[in-house]
Amino acid sequence: MSLIIKNGNIVTATDNYIADIFIEAETIVAIGKNLAMKADKVIDATGKLIFPGGIDPHVHLSMPFMGTYSSDTYETGTRAALYGGTTMLIDFILQKQGNSLHDALAEWQSRSNDNCVGDYSFHMAVTDFNENTRKEIKDFIEREGITSFKTFMAYKGALMIDDRQMVGLMEEVKKHGGLINVHATNGDMIDYLVQKNKEEGNLAPLYHYLSQPEVTEAEASERFVDMINYTGCPGYIVHLTCEGALNAVRNATKRNQKVFVETCIQYLLLDASLYEKNFEGAKWVMSPPLREKKDQATLWAGINQGLVNVVATDHCPFMWEQKLMGKDDFSKIPNGHPAVENRMELLYSEGVAKNKITLNKYVEVACTNPAKIFGMFPRKGTIAIGSDADIVIFDPNEKHTISVNTHHMNVDYSGYEGWELTGKVKTVILRGTIAIDNNECLIDKGFGKFIKRNKVAQTI
Ligand code: DUC
Ligand code: ZN
Ligand code: ZN
């Protein structure tokens, strides 16, 4: 099967030009003006933008968490991502404390194998680092193609590891060419503030926000940055939300340290005033919480300064009925919000169309940097000869409105209901096959492949 996309405006992290793209089977084999090859199918992309398939390196599908499971399955979550122009996801395996990493991998494979519509990979979350776990790291990197290890400095009593385990894990991961990603908030401080608020009868969603002040994230980010500087292990801070935490990274650059930073679309666009809506605020209960307008400004600037490298989602949806588990106690509201389908269109509309970031920067943070940092470039994350033909054809002028009534995520509300956007995903190609066209999904579960990743980048 061959495919030619004609006259599209190709945008990569560095280039912006009009050309044709010729695809054979799963791969881009030629790019040029007026290509003469005959293809089985021709797509006229005149007037459209052509992006590499989006990569969201931070999602939680069918994840057991806070007494329930996130509501998107591997099928619904990867399909919704494709509708929104994201062709590849990286999900998180969670080790159960006391069990092995390989046990957790087998459990996650039992839910994901043959169920994904789009491509995917895993980070391995280490919640119990000990002499047995240490021996498993090499195998994950060299045999399983899982080269990034998640750590939690919060969720005390469930997922959190202490600094002793953190440093030991960093040394082992560094030795084998992997990377540590971190949820960097101070778990002990948060635990104290949650208990204090509950004892004082402060039980509304607003107190979720007030129990995780900026300092809890700034302190943990600085500690993490110091630990990776000491060990020399590549490090990536997930879902960074605020000025204090970004300042810790900025300070590290003064000693020429590279720290990879991800923010999520919600921290660029939404703020903590949403927690004042009584229990409706539960829709945006996530950790870390939404912050202030000044933090949004810091994050947009951080993208342009090259300090923030990736815009992801931390997609972790829960049905409204699940959110009601915390009706009388904010600490029981499952943490997370849905966004995987909206990320690319929101970032275009609010970022590119409103002149906050350039088109090249858009591709860099949504597609290219995730591929580079997590060991998939140039197979994924760009439009180049030899790359997988993961391609988004995008109408930069079409206007549309986000709604629960039209989204494809398995969740019964939208965090962005009624938002009017400029720019829409029209066609999505995954490894040379048309996956989405005119709001219809043309591939089935099982099409999505597990992508084995290479050892990671030290810098980008
Ligand atoms: N934060 C969330 O809001 N949900 C899942 C895990 C996390 O760290
Ligand atoms: Zn997290
Ligand atoms: Zn997460």
CSV table of C-alpha atoms and ligand atoms in Angstrom, one decimal:
chain,number,residue,atom,x,y,z
A,1,MET,CA,0.0,0.0,0.0
A,2,SER,CA,1.3,3.5,-0.9
A,3,LEU,CA,0.1,6.9,-0.2
A,4,ILE,CA,1.0,10.4,-1.4
A,5,ILE,CA,0.0,13.6,0.5
A,6,LYS,CA,0.3,16.5,-2.0
A,7,ASN,CA,1.0,20.2,-1.4
A,8,GLY,CA,0.7,20.2,2.3
A,9,ASN,CA,2.5,22.8,4.5
A,10,ILE,CA,5.0,20.5,6.3
A,11,VAL,CA,5.9,21.7,9.8
A,12,THR,CA,8.7,20.1,11.9
A,13,ALA,CA,10.5,21.4,14.9
A,14,THR,CA,12.9,23.2,12.6
A,15,ASP,CA,11.3,23.6,9.1
A,16,ASN,CA,8.2,24.9,7.5
A,17,TYR,CA,7.7,24.3,3.7
A,18,ILE,CA,5.3,23.1,1.1
A,19,ALA,CA,6.0,19.7,-0.4
A,20,ASP,CA,4.6,16.2,-1.2
A,21,ILE,CA,5.1,13.2,1.1
A,22,PHE,CA,5.3,9.7,-0.4
A,23,ILE,CA,4.7,6.8,1.9
A,24,GLU,CA,5.2,3.1,1.3
A,25,ALA,CA,3.9,0.6,3.8
A,26,GLU,CA,4.6,2.1,7.2
A,27,THR,CA,7.4,4.5,6.3
A,28,ILE,CA,8.0,7.9,4.7
A,29,VAL,CA,10.2,7.2,1.6
A,30,ALA,CA,10.3,10.5,-0.2
A,31,ILE,CA,9.6,14.2,0.4
A,32,GLY,CA,9.8,16.8,-2.4
A,33,LYS,CA,8.1,19.2,-4.7
A,34,ASN,CA,5.8,17.7,-7.4
A,35,LEU,CA,6.8,14.1,-6.7
A,36,ALA,CA,6.1,11.9,-9.7
A,37,MET,CA,5.5,8.6,-8.0
A,38,LYS,CA,2.2,6.8,-8.5
A,39,ALA,CA,0.5,5.9,-5.2
A,40,ASP,CA,-2.5,3.7,-4.4
A,41,LYS,CA,-4.1,6.7,-2.7
A,42,VAL,CA,-3.6,10.5,-3.1
A,43,ILE,CA,-4.6,13.1,-0.5
A,44,ASP,CA,-4.7,16.7,-1.5
A,45,ALA,CA,-3.5,18.7,1.5
A,46,THR,CA,-3.5,22.2,-0.2
A,47,GLY,CA,-4.0,24.8,2.5
A,48,LYS,CA,-3.5,22.4,5.3
A,49,LEU,CA,-0.7,22.1,7.9
A,50,ILE,CA,1.1,18.7,8.1
A,51,PHE,CA,2.5,17.8,11.6
A,52,PRO,CA,4.3,14.7,12.8
A,53,GLY,CA,1.9,12.5,14.9
A,54,GLY,CA,1.6,13.9,18.4
A,55,ILE,CA,3.3,12.1,21.3
A,56,ASP,CA,1.8,12.3,24.7
A,57,PRO,CA,4.3,10.8,27.1
A,58,HIS,CA,2.1,11.1,30.2
A,59,VAL,CA,-1.2,9.2,30.4
A,60,HIS,CA,-2.9,6.8,32.8
A,61,LEU,CA,-5.2,4.2,31.1
A,62,SER,CA,-7.1,1.6,33.1
A,63,MET,CA,-5.0,2.5,36.1
A,64,PRO,CA,-5.8,1.2,39.5
A,65,PHE,CA,-5.7,4.3,41.7
A,66,MET,CA,-7.3,5.6,44.8
A,67,GLY,CA,-9.7,2.6,45.1
A,68,THR,CA,-10.9,2.7,41.5
A,69,TYR,CA,-9.6,2.6,37.9
A,70,SER,CA,-9.1,5.5,35.5
A,71,SER,CA,-12.0,5.3,33.1
A,72,ASP,CA,-10.3,5.2,29.7
A,73,THR,CA,-9.2,1.8,28.6
A,74,TYR,CA,-6.3,1.1,26.3
A,75,GLU,CA,-8.8,1.0,23.5
A,76,THR,CA,-10.8,4.1,24.3
A,77,GLY,CA,-7.8,6.1,25.4
A,78,THR,CA,-5.6,5.4,22.4
A,79,ARG,CA,-8.6,5.9,20.0
A,80,ALA,CA,-9.5,9.3,21.6
A,81,ALA,CA,-5.9,10.3,21.3
A,82,LEU,CA,-5.9,9.6,17.6
A,83,TYR,CA,-9.0,11.7,17.1
A,84,GLY,CA,-7.0,14.6,18.6
A,85,GLY,CA,-3.9,14.0,16.5
A,86,THR,CA,-1.8,12.1,19.0
A,87,THR,CA,-0.5,8.8,17.5
A,88,MET,CA,1.6,7.6,20.4
A,89,LEU,CA,1.1,7.5,24.2
A,90,ILE,CA,3.4,6.6,27.0
A,91,ASP,CA,1.5,5.1,30.0
A,92,PHE,CA,2.8,4.2,33.5
A,93,ILE,CA,3.2,0.8,35.0
A,94,LEU,CA,2.9,0.9,38.8
A,95,GLN,CA,4.9,-1.5,40.9
A,96,LYS,CA,3.0,-2.8,43.9
A,97,GLN,CA,5.2,-2.3,47.0
A,98,GLY,CA,6.6,-5.8,48.0
A,99,ASN,CA,6.2,-7.2,44.4
A,100,SER,CA,8.6,-7.2,41.5
A,101,LEU,CA,8.8,-4.9,38.5
A,102,HIS,CA,8.2,-7.8,36.2
A,103,ASP,CA,5.0,-8.8,38.0
A,104,ALA,CA,3.7,-5.3,37.4
A,105,LEU,CA,4.8,-5.4,33.7
A,106,ALA,CA,2.8,-8.6,33.2
A,107,GLU,CA,-0.3,-7.1,34.9
A,108,TRP,CA,-0.1,-4.0,32.6
A,109,GLN,CA,0.4,-6.2,29.5
A,110,SER,CA,-2.7,-8.2,30.4
A,111,ARG,CA,-4.8,-5.0,30.0
A,112,SER,CA,-3.0,-3.4,27.1
A,113,ASN,CA,-1.9,-6.3,24.8
A,114,ASP,CA,-3.9,-6.4,21.6
A,115,ASN,CA,-6.2,-3.6,22.9
A,116,CYS,CA,-4.5,-0.4,21.7
A,117,VAL,CA,-5.7,1.4,18.6
A,118,GLY,CA,-2.7,3.8,18.5
A,119,ASP,CA,1.0,3.2,19.3
A,120,TYR,CA,2.1,3.1,22.9
A,121,SER,CA,4.9,2.4,25.4
A,122,PHE,CA,5.3,2.3,29.2
A,123,HIS,CA,7.3,4.1,31.8
A,124,MET,CA,8.1,1.8,34.8
A,125,ALA,CA,7.1,3.4,38.1
A,126,VAL,CA,9.3,2.1,40.9
A,127,THR,CA,7.5,2.3,44.2
A,128,ASP,CA,9.8,0.0,46.2
A,129,PHE,CA,13.5,0.1,45.3
A,130,ASN,CA,15.5,-2.7,46.9
A,131,GLU,CA,18.1,-5.3,46.1
A,132,ASN,CA,15.7,-7.4,44.0
A,133,THR,CA,14.3,-4.5,42.1
A,134,ARG,CA,17.8,-3.2,41.4
A,135,LYS,CA,18.5,-6.4,39.4
A,136,GLU,CA,15.5,-5.9,37.2
A,137,ILE,CA,16.5,-2.5,35.8
A,138,LYS,CA,19.0,-3.7,33.2
A,139,ASP,CA,16.5,-6.1,31.7
A,140,PHE,CA,13.8,-3.4,31.4
A,141,ILE,CA,16.2,-1.2,29.5
A,142,GLU,CA,18.0,-3.8,27.3
A,143,ARG,CA,15.3,-6.4,26.7
A,144,GLU,CA,11.9,-4.8,27.2
A,145,GLY,CA,12.7,-1.4,25.6
A,146,ILE,CA,11.3,0.4,28.7
A,147,THR,CA,14.1,2.9,29.4
A,148,SER,CA,12.4,5.4,31.7
A,149,PHE,CA,11.6,4.9,35.4
A,150,LYS,CA,9.0,7.0,37.2
A,151,THR,CA,9.3,7.9,40.9
A,152,PHE,CA,6.9,9.6,43.2
A,153,MET,CA,8.1,12.0,45.9
A,154,ALA,CA,4.4,12.2,47.1
A,155,TYR,CA,1.4,9.8,47.7
A,156,LYS,CA,2.9,8.8,51.0
A,157,GLY,CA,2.0,5.3,52.0
A,158,ALA,CA,1.1,4.2,48.5
A,159,LEU,CA,3.6,5.2,45.7
A,160,MET,CA,6.1,7.4,47.4
A,161,ILE,CA,9.8,6.4,47.7
A,162,ASP,CA,12.3,8.1,50.1
A,163,ASP,CA,15.5,9.9,49.0
A,164,ARG,CA,17.6,6.8,50.0
A,165,GLN,CA,15.8,4.7,47.4
A,166,MET,CA,15.8,7.6,44.9
A,167,VAL,CA,19.5,7.9,44.9
A,168,GLY,CA,20.1,4.2,44.7
A,169,LEU,CA,17.7,3.9,41.7
A,170,MET,CA,19.3,6.9,40.0
A,171,GLU,CA,22.7,5.1,40.2
A,172,GLU,CA,21.4,1.9,38.7
A,173,VAL,CA,19.4,3.6,36.0
A,174,LYS,CA,22.3,5.8,35.0
A,175,LYS,CA,24.6,2.7,34.7
A,176,HIS,CA,22.3,1.1,32.1
A,177,GLY,CA,21.5,4.2,30.0
A,178,GLY,CA,18.0,5.0,31.3
A,179,LEU,CA,16.2,8.1,32.7
A,180,ILE,CA,14.3,8.9,35.9
A,181,ASN,CA,11.0,10.8,35.7
A,182,VAL,CA,9.6,12.2,38.8
A,183,HIS,CA,6.4,13.4,40.4
A,184,ALA,CA,8.2,16.1,42.4
A,185,THR,CA,6.1,17.3,45.3
A,186,ASN,CA,6.9,17.0,49.0
A,187,GLY,CA,4.8,14.0,50.2
A,188,ASP,CA,5.4,14.6,53.9
A,189,MET,CA,4.3,18.2,53.8
A,190,ILE,CA,1.2,17.4,51.7
A,191,ASP,CA,0.3,14.5,54.1
A,192,TYR,CA,0.5,16.9,57.0
A,193,LEU,CA,-1.6,19.6,55.4
A,194,VAL,CA,-4.3,17.1,54.2
A,195,GLN,CA,-4.7,15.8,57.7
A,196,LYS,CA,-4.7,19.3,59.2
A,197,ASN,CA,-7.4,20.4,56.8
A,198,LYS,CA,-9.5,17.4,57.5
A,199,GLU,CA,-9.3,17.8,61.2
A,200,GLU,CA,-10.4,21.4,60.9
A,201,GLY,CA,-13.4,20.2,58.9
A,202,ASN,CA,-12.2,21.7,55.6
A,203,LEU,CA,-13.4,19.0,53.2
A,204,ALA,CA,-14.3,20.8,49.9
A,205,PRO,CA,-12.2,20.4,46.7
A,206,LEU,CA,-10.7,23.8,47.4
A,207,TYR,CA,-8.7,22.2,50.2
A,208,HIS,CA,-7.1,19.8,47.8
A,209,TYR,CA,-5.5,22.9,46.3
A,210,LEU,CA,-4.7,24.5,49.6
A,211,SER,CA,-3.0,21.3,50.8
A,212,GLN,CA,-0.5,21.4,48.0
A,213,PRO,CA,0.9,24.9,48.0
A,214,GLU,CA,3.6,26.0,45.5
A,215,VAL,CA,6.4,25.4,48.0
A,216,THR,CA,5.7,21.7,48.2
A,217,GLU,CA,6.5,21.4,44.5
A,218,ALA,CA,9.4,24.0,44.5
A,219,GLU,CA,11.1,22.2,47.4
A,220,ALA,CA,10.8,18.7,45.9
A,221,SER,CA,11.9,19.9,42.4
A,222,GLU,CA,15.0,21.5,43.8
A,223,ARG,CA,15.8,18.3,45.8
A,224,PHE,CA,15.4,16.1,42.8
A,225,VAL,CA,17.5,18.4,40.6
A,226,ASP,CA,20.3,18.3,43.2
A,227,MET,CA,20.1,14.5,43.3
A,228,ILE,CA,20.3,14.0,39.6
A,229,ASN,CA,23.2,16.5,39.5
A,230,TYR,CA,25.0,14.5,42.2
A,231,THR,CA,24.4,11.1,40.5
A,232,GLY,CA,24.6,12.2,36.9
A,233,CYS,CA,21.5,10.3,36.0
A,234,PRO,CA,19.3,12.0,33.3
A,235,GLY,CA,16.1,13.3,34.9
A,236,TYR,CA,12.7,14.5,33.7
A,237,ILE,CA,10.2,16.3,35.9
A,238,VAL,CA,6.7,15.4,34.9
A,239,HIS,CA,3.7,17.9,35.2
A,240,LEU,CA,5.7,20.9,36.4
A,241,THR,CA,3.1,23.6,37.3
A,242,CYS,CA,4.6,26.6,38.9
A,243,GLU,CA,7.1,29.4,39.0
A,244,GLY,CA,8.9,28.1,42.2
A,245,ALA,CA,9.6,24.7,40.6
A,246,LEU,CA,10.7,26.2,37.3
A,247,ASN,CA,13.1,28.5,39.2
A,248,ALA,CA,14.8,25.4,40.6
A,249,VAL,CA,15.4,24.2,37.1
A,250,ARG,CA,16.5,27.6,36.0
A,251,ASN,CA,19.0,27.7,38.8
A,252,ALA,CA,20.4,24.3,37.8
A,253,THR,CA,21.1,25.6,34.3
A,254,LYS,CA,23.5,28.1,35.8
A,255,ARG,CA,25.8,25.1,36.6
A,256,ASN,CA,25.2,23.9,33.0
A,257,GLN,CA,22.9,21.1,34.2
A,258,LYS,CA,20.3,19.8,31.9
A,259,VAL,CA,16.9,18.8,33.4
A,260,PHE,CA,14.1,17.8,31.2
A,261,VAL,CA,10.8,19.4,32.1
A,262,GLU,CA,7.2,18.6,31.1
A,263,THR,CA,4.2,20.7,31.8
A,264,CYS,CA,0.6,19.7,30.9
A,265,ILE,CA,-1.9,21.6,28.9
A,266,GLN,CA,-4.2,22.3,31.9
A,267,TYR,CA,-1.4,24.1,33.8
A,268,LEU,CA,-1.0,26.5,30.8
A,269,LEU,CA,-4.7,27.2,30.4
A,270,LEU,CA,-6.6,26.7,33.6
A,271,ASP,CA,-6.2,28.2,37.1
A,272,ALA,CA,-7.1,27.5,40.7
A,273,SER,CA,-10.2,29.7,40.6
A,274,LEU,CA,-12.0,26.6,39.3
A,275,TYR,CA,-11.8,25.1,42.8
A,276,GLU,CA,-14.1,27.8,44.1
A,277,LYS,CA,-17.1,26.2,42.3
A,278,ASN,CA,-18.0,24.0,45.3
A,279,PHE,CA,-18.0,20.3,44.4
A,280,GLU,CA,-17.9,20.9,40.7
A,281,GLY,CA,-14.2,21.8,41.4
A,282,ALA,CA,-13.7,18.0,41.7
A,283,LYS,CA,-13.5,17.9,37.9
A,284,TRP,CA,-10.1,19.6,38.2
A,285,VAL,CA,-8.8,17.8,41.3
A,286,MET,CA,-5.5,16.5,40.1
A,287,SER,CA,-2.0,16.5,41.6
A,288,PRO,CA,-0.3,18.8,41.5
A,289,PRO,CA,-3.4,21.1,41.5
A,290,LEU,CA,-4.0,24.0,39.1
A,291,ARG,CA,-2.1,27.1,40.0
A,292,GLU,CA,-2.3,30.8,39.5
A,293,LYS,CA,-2.3,33.0,36.4
A,294,LYS,CA,1.3,34.1,37.2
A,295,ASP,CA,2.3,30.5,36.9
A,296,GLN,CA,0.7,30.1,33.5
A,297,ALA,CA,2.7,33.1,32.3
A,298,THR,CA,5.9,31.5,33.7
A,299,LEU,CA,5.2,28.3,31.9
A,300,TRP,CA,4.5,29.9,28.5
A,301,ALA,CA,7.7,31.9,28.9
A,302,GLY,CA,9.5,28.7,30.1
A,303,ILE,CA,8.6,27.0,26.8
A,304,ASN,CA,10.1,29.8,24.8
A,305,GLN,CA,13.2,29.9,27.0
A,306,GLY,CA,13.8,26.2,26.3
A,307,LEU,CA,13.3,25.3,30.0
A,308,VAL,CA,10.0,23.5,29.5
A,309,ASN,CA,10.6,20.9,26.8
A,310,VAL,CA,7.3,18.9,26.6
A,311,VAL,CA,3.6,19.7,26.8
A,312,ALA,CA,1.7,16.5,27.9
A,313,THR,CA,-1.6,15.9,29.6
A,314,ASP,CA,-1.3,13.5,32.7
A,315,HIS,CA,-4.6,12.2,31.2
A,316,CYS,CA,-6.2,10.3,34.0
A,317,PRO,CA,-10.0,10.5,33.6
A,318,PHE,CA,-12.7,9.4,36.1
A,319,MET,CA,-16.4,9.3,35.6
A,320,TRP,CA,-18.4,11.8,37.6
A,321,GLU,CA,-19.7,9.0,39.8
A,322,GLN,CA,-16.1,8.1,40.6
A,323,LYS,CA,-15.4,11.7,41.5
A,324,LEU,CA,-18.3,11.5,43.9
A,325,MET,CA,-16.3,9.1,46.1
A,326,GLY,CA,-14.9,12.3,47.6
A,327,LYS,CA,-18.2,14.2,48.0
A,328,ASP,CA,-17.6,14.6,51.7
A,329,ASP,CA,-13.8,14.5,51.8
A,330,PHE,CA,-11.5,16.1,49.1
A,331,SER,CA,-8.8,13.5,49.9
A,332,LYS,CA,-11.0,10.7,48.5
A,333,ILE,CA,-11.6,12.4,45.1
A,334,PRO,CA,-9.7,10.3,42.5
A,335,ASN,CA,-7.0,12.6,41.2
A,336,GLY,CA,-6.9,13.3,37.5
A,337,HIS,CA,-8.6,14.9,34.5
A,338,PRO,CA,-9.3,14.0,30.9
A,339,ALA,CA,-7.3,15.8,28.1
A,340,VAL,CA,-5.6,13.4,25.8
A,341,GLU,CA,-8.0,14.1,22.9
A,342,ASN,CA,-7.8,17.9,23.3
A,343,ARG,CA,-4.1,18.5,23.8
A,344,MET,CA,-3.0,19.1,20.2
A,345,GLU,CA,-6.0,21.3,19.3
A,346,LEU,CA,-5.9,23.3,22.6
A,347,LEU,CA,-2.2,24.0,22.3
A,348,TYR,CA,-2.6,25.1,18.7
A,349,SER,CA,-5.5,27.3,19.3
A,350,GLU,CA,-4.3,28.9,22.6
A,351,GLY,CA,-0.6,28.8,21.8
A,352,VAL,CA,0.0,29.2,18.1
A,353,ALA,CA,-3.2,31.0,17.0
A,354,LYS,CA,-2.8,33.4,19.9
A,355,ASN,CA,0.9,34.0,19.1
A,356,LYS,CA,2.3,32.6,22.3
A,357,ILE,CA,4.5,30.0,20.6
A,358,THR,CA,5.6,29.5,17.0
A,359,LEU,CA,4.5,26.6,14.8
A,360,ASN,CA,8.0,25.0,15.1
A,361,LYS,CA,7.9,25.3,18.9
A,362,TYR,CA,4.5,23.7,18.8
A,363,VAL,CA,5.8,20.6,17.0
A,364,GLU,CA,8.9,20.6,19.2
A,365,VAL,CA,7.0,20.3,22.5
A,366,ALA,CA,4.1,18.2,21.3
A,367,CYS,CA,5.9,15.7,19.0
A,368,THR,CA,9.7,16.0,18.7
A,369,ASN,CA,11.0,16.4,22.2
A,370,PRO,CA,9.0,13.5,23.6
A,371,ALA,CA,10.4,11.3,20.9
A,372,LYS,CA,14.0,12.5,21.5
A,373,ILE,CA,13.9,12.4,25.3
A,374,PHE,CA,12.4,9.0,25.5
A,375,GLY,CA,14.5,7.2,22.9
A,376,MET,CA,12.2,7.1,19.8
A,377,PHE,CA,13.7,9.8,17.5
A,378,PRO,CA,13.9,9.9,14.5
A,379,ARG,CA,11.6,6.9,14.1
A,380,LYS,CA,8.9,9.0,15.8
A,381,GLY,CA,8.4,12.7,16.3
A,382,THR,CA,9.3,14.1,13.0
A,383,ILE,CA,8.6,14.1,9.2
A,384,ALA,CA,11.7,12.7,7.5
A,385,ILE,CA,12.7,10.0,5.1
A,386,GLY,CA,12.9,6.8,7.0
A,387,SER,CA,10.6,7.9,9.8
A,388,ASP,CA,7.3,6.1,10.6
A,389,ALA,CA,4.6,7.7,8.6
A,390,ASP,CA,2.7,9.1,11.6
A,391,ILE,CA,1.2,12.3,10.2
A,392,VAL,CA,-1.5,14.8,11.1
A,393,ILE,CA,-3.3,16.8,8.5
A,394,PHE,CA,-4.6,19.9,10.2
A,395,ASP,CA,-6.9,22.7,9.1
A,396,PRO,CA,-5.6,25.9,10.8
A,397,ASN,CA,-8.8,27.8,10.2
A,398,GLU,CA,-11.6,25.5,11.1
A,399,LYS,CA,-13.5,26.6,14.2
A,400,HIS,CA,-15.1,24.1,16.6
A,401,THR,CA,-16.3,23.7,20.2
A,402,ILE,CA,-15.1,21.2,22.8
A,403,SER,CA,-17.9,19.2,24.4
A,404,VAL,CA,-18.6,16.0,26.2
A,405,ASN,CA,-21.3,15.4,23.6
A,406,THR,CA,-18.7,15.1,20.8
A,407,HIS,CA,-15.5,13.8,22.5
A,408,HIS,CA,-14.4,10.2,22.3
A,409,MET,CA,-12.8,9.8,25.7
A,410,ASN,CA,-14.6,7.5,28.1
A,411,VAL,CA,-15.6,10.1,30.6
A,412,ASP,CA,-18.9,11.9,31.1
A,413,TYR,CA,-17.7,15.5,31.4
A,414,SER,CA,-15.1,17.7,29.8
A,415,GLY,CA,-12.8,20.0,31.7
A,416,TYR,CA,-13.0,22.4,28.7
A,417,GLU,CA,-16.8,22.3,28.0
A,418,GLY,CA,-17.8,25.1,25.5
A,419,TRP,CA,-14.3,26.2,24.7
A,420,GLU,CA,-14.2,27.5,21.1
A,421,LEU,CA,-11.1,26.6,19.3
A,422,THR,CA,-9.4,27.6,16.0
A,423,GLY,CA,-7.8,24.7,14.1
A,424,LYS,CA,-8.9,21.1,13.7
A,425,VAL,CA,-7.4,17.7,13.1
A,426,LYS,CA,-8.8,16.4,9.8
A,427,THR,CA,-6.8,13.3,8.9
A,428,VAL,CA,-4.5,11.2,11.0
A,429,ILE,CA,-2.1,8.6,9.5
A,430,LEU,CA,-0.5,6.0,11.7
A,431,ARG,CA,2.4,4.0,10.3
A,432,GLY,CA,1.1,4.6,6.7
A,433,THR,CA,-2.5,3.7,7.4
A,434,ILE,CA,-5.3,6.3,7.5
A,435,ALA,CA,-6.5,6.1,11.1
A,436,ILE,CA,-8.8,9.0,11.4
A,437,ASP,CA,-10.6,10.8,8.5
A,438,ASN,CA,-13.4,13.3,8.7
A,439,ASN,CA,-14.3,12.4,12.3
A,440,GLU,CA,-14.3,8.7,11.7
A,441,CYS,CA,-11.9,6.1,13.1
A,442,LEU,CA,-10.9,3.6,10.4
A,443,ILE,CA,-8.7,1.2,12.4
A,444,ASP,CA,-9.5,-1.2,15.2
A,445,LYS,CA,-8.0,-2.1,18.5
A,446,GLY,CA,-4.9,-4.3,18.0
A,447,PHE,CA,-3.6,-1.9,15.3
A,448,GLY,CA,-1.6,0.0,17.9
A,449,LYS,CA,1.9,-1.4,18.5
A,450,PHE,CA,4.1,-1.5,21.6
A,451,ILE,CA,7.1,0.6,20.6
A,452,LYS,CA,10.4,-0.6,22.2
A,453,ARG,CA,12.5,2.4,23.0
A,454,ASN,CA,16.2,3.0,22.9
A,455,LYS,CA,18.5,4.3,25.6
A,456,VAL,CA,17.7,7.9,26.3
A,457,ALA,CA,19.1,11.3,25.3
A,458,GLN,CA,21.4,13.1,27.8
A,459,THR,CA,20.4,16.4,26.1
A,460,ILE,CA,18.2,17.6,23.3
B,1,DUC,N1,-1.7,13.0,39.3
B,1,DUC,C1,-3.0,12.9,39.0
B,1,DUC,O1,-3.7,13.9,39.1
B,1,DUC,N2,-3.5,11.7,38.6
B,1,DUC,C2,-2.7,10.6,38.4
B,1,DUC,C3,-1.4,10.6,39.1
B,1,DUC,C4,-0.9,12.0,39.4
B,1,DUC,O2,0.2,12.1,39.8
B,2,ZN,ZN,2.1,12.7,39.1
B,3,ZN,ZN,0.6,11.1,36.0
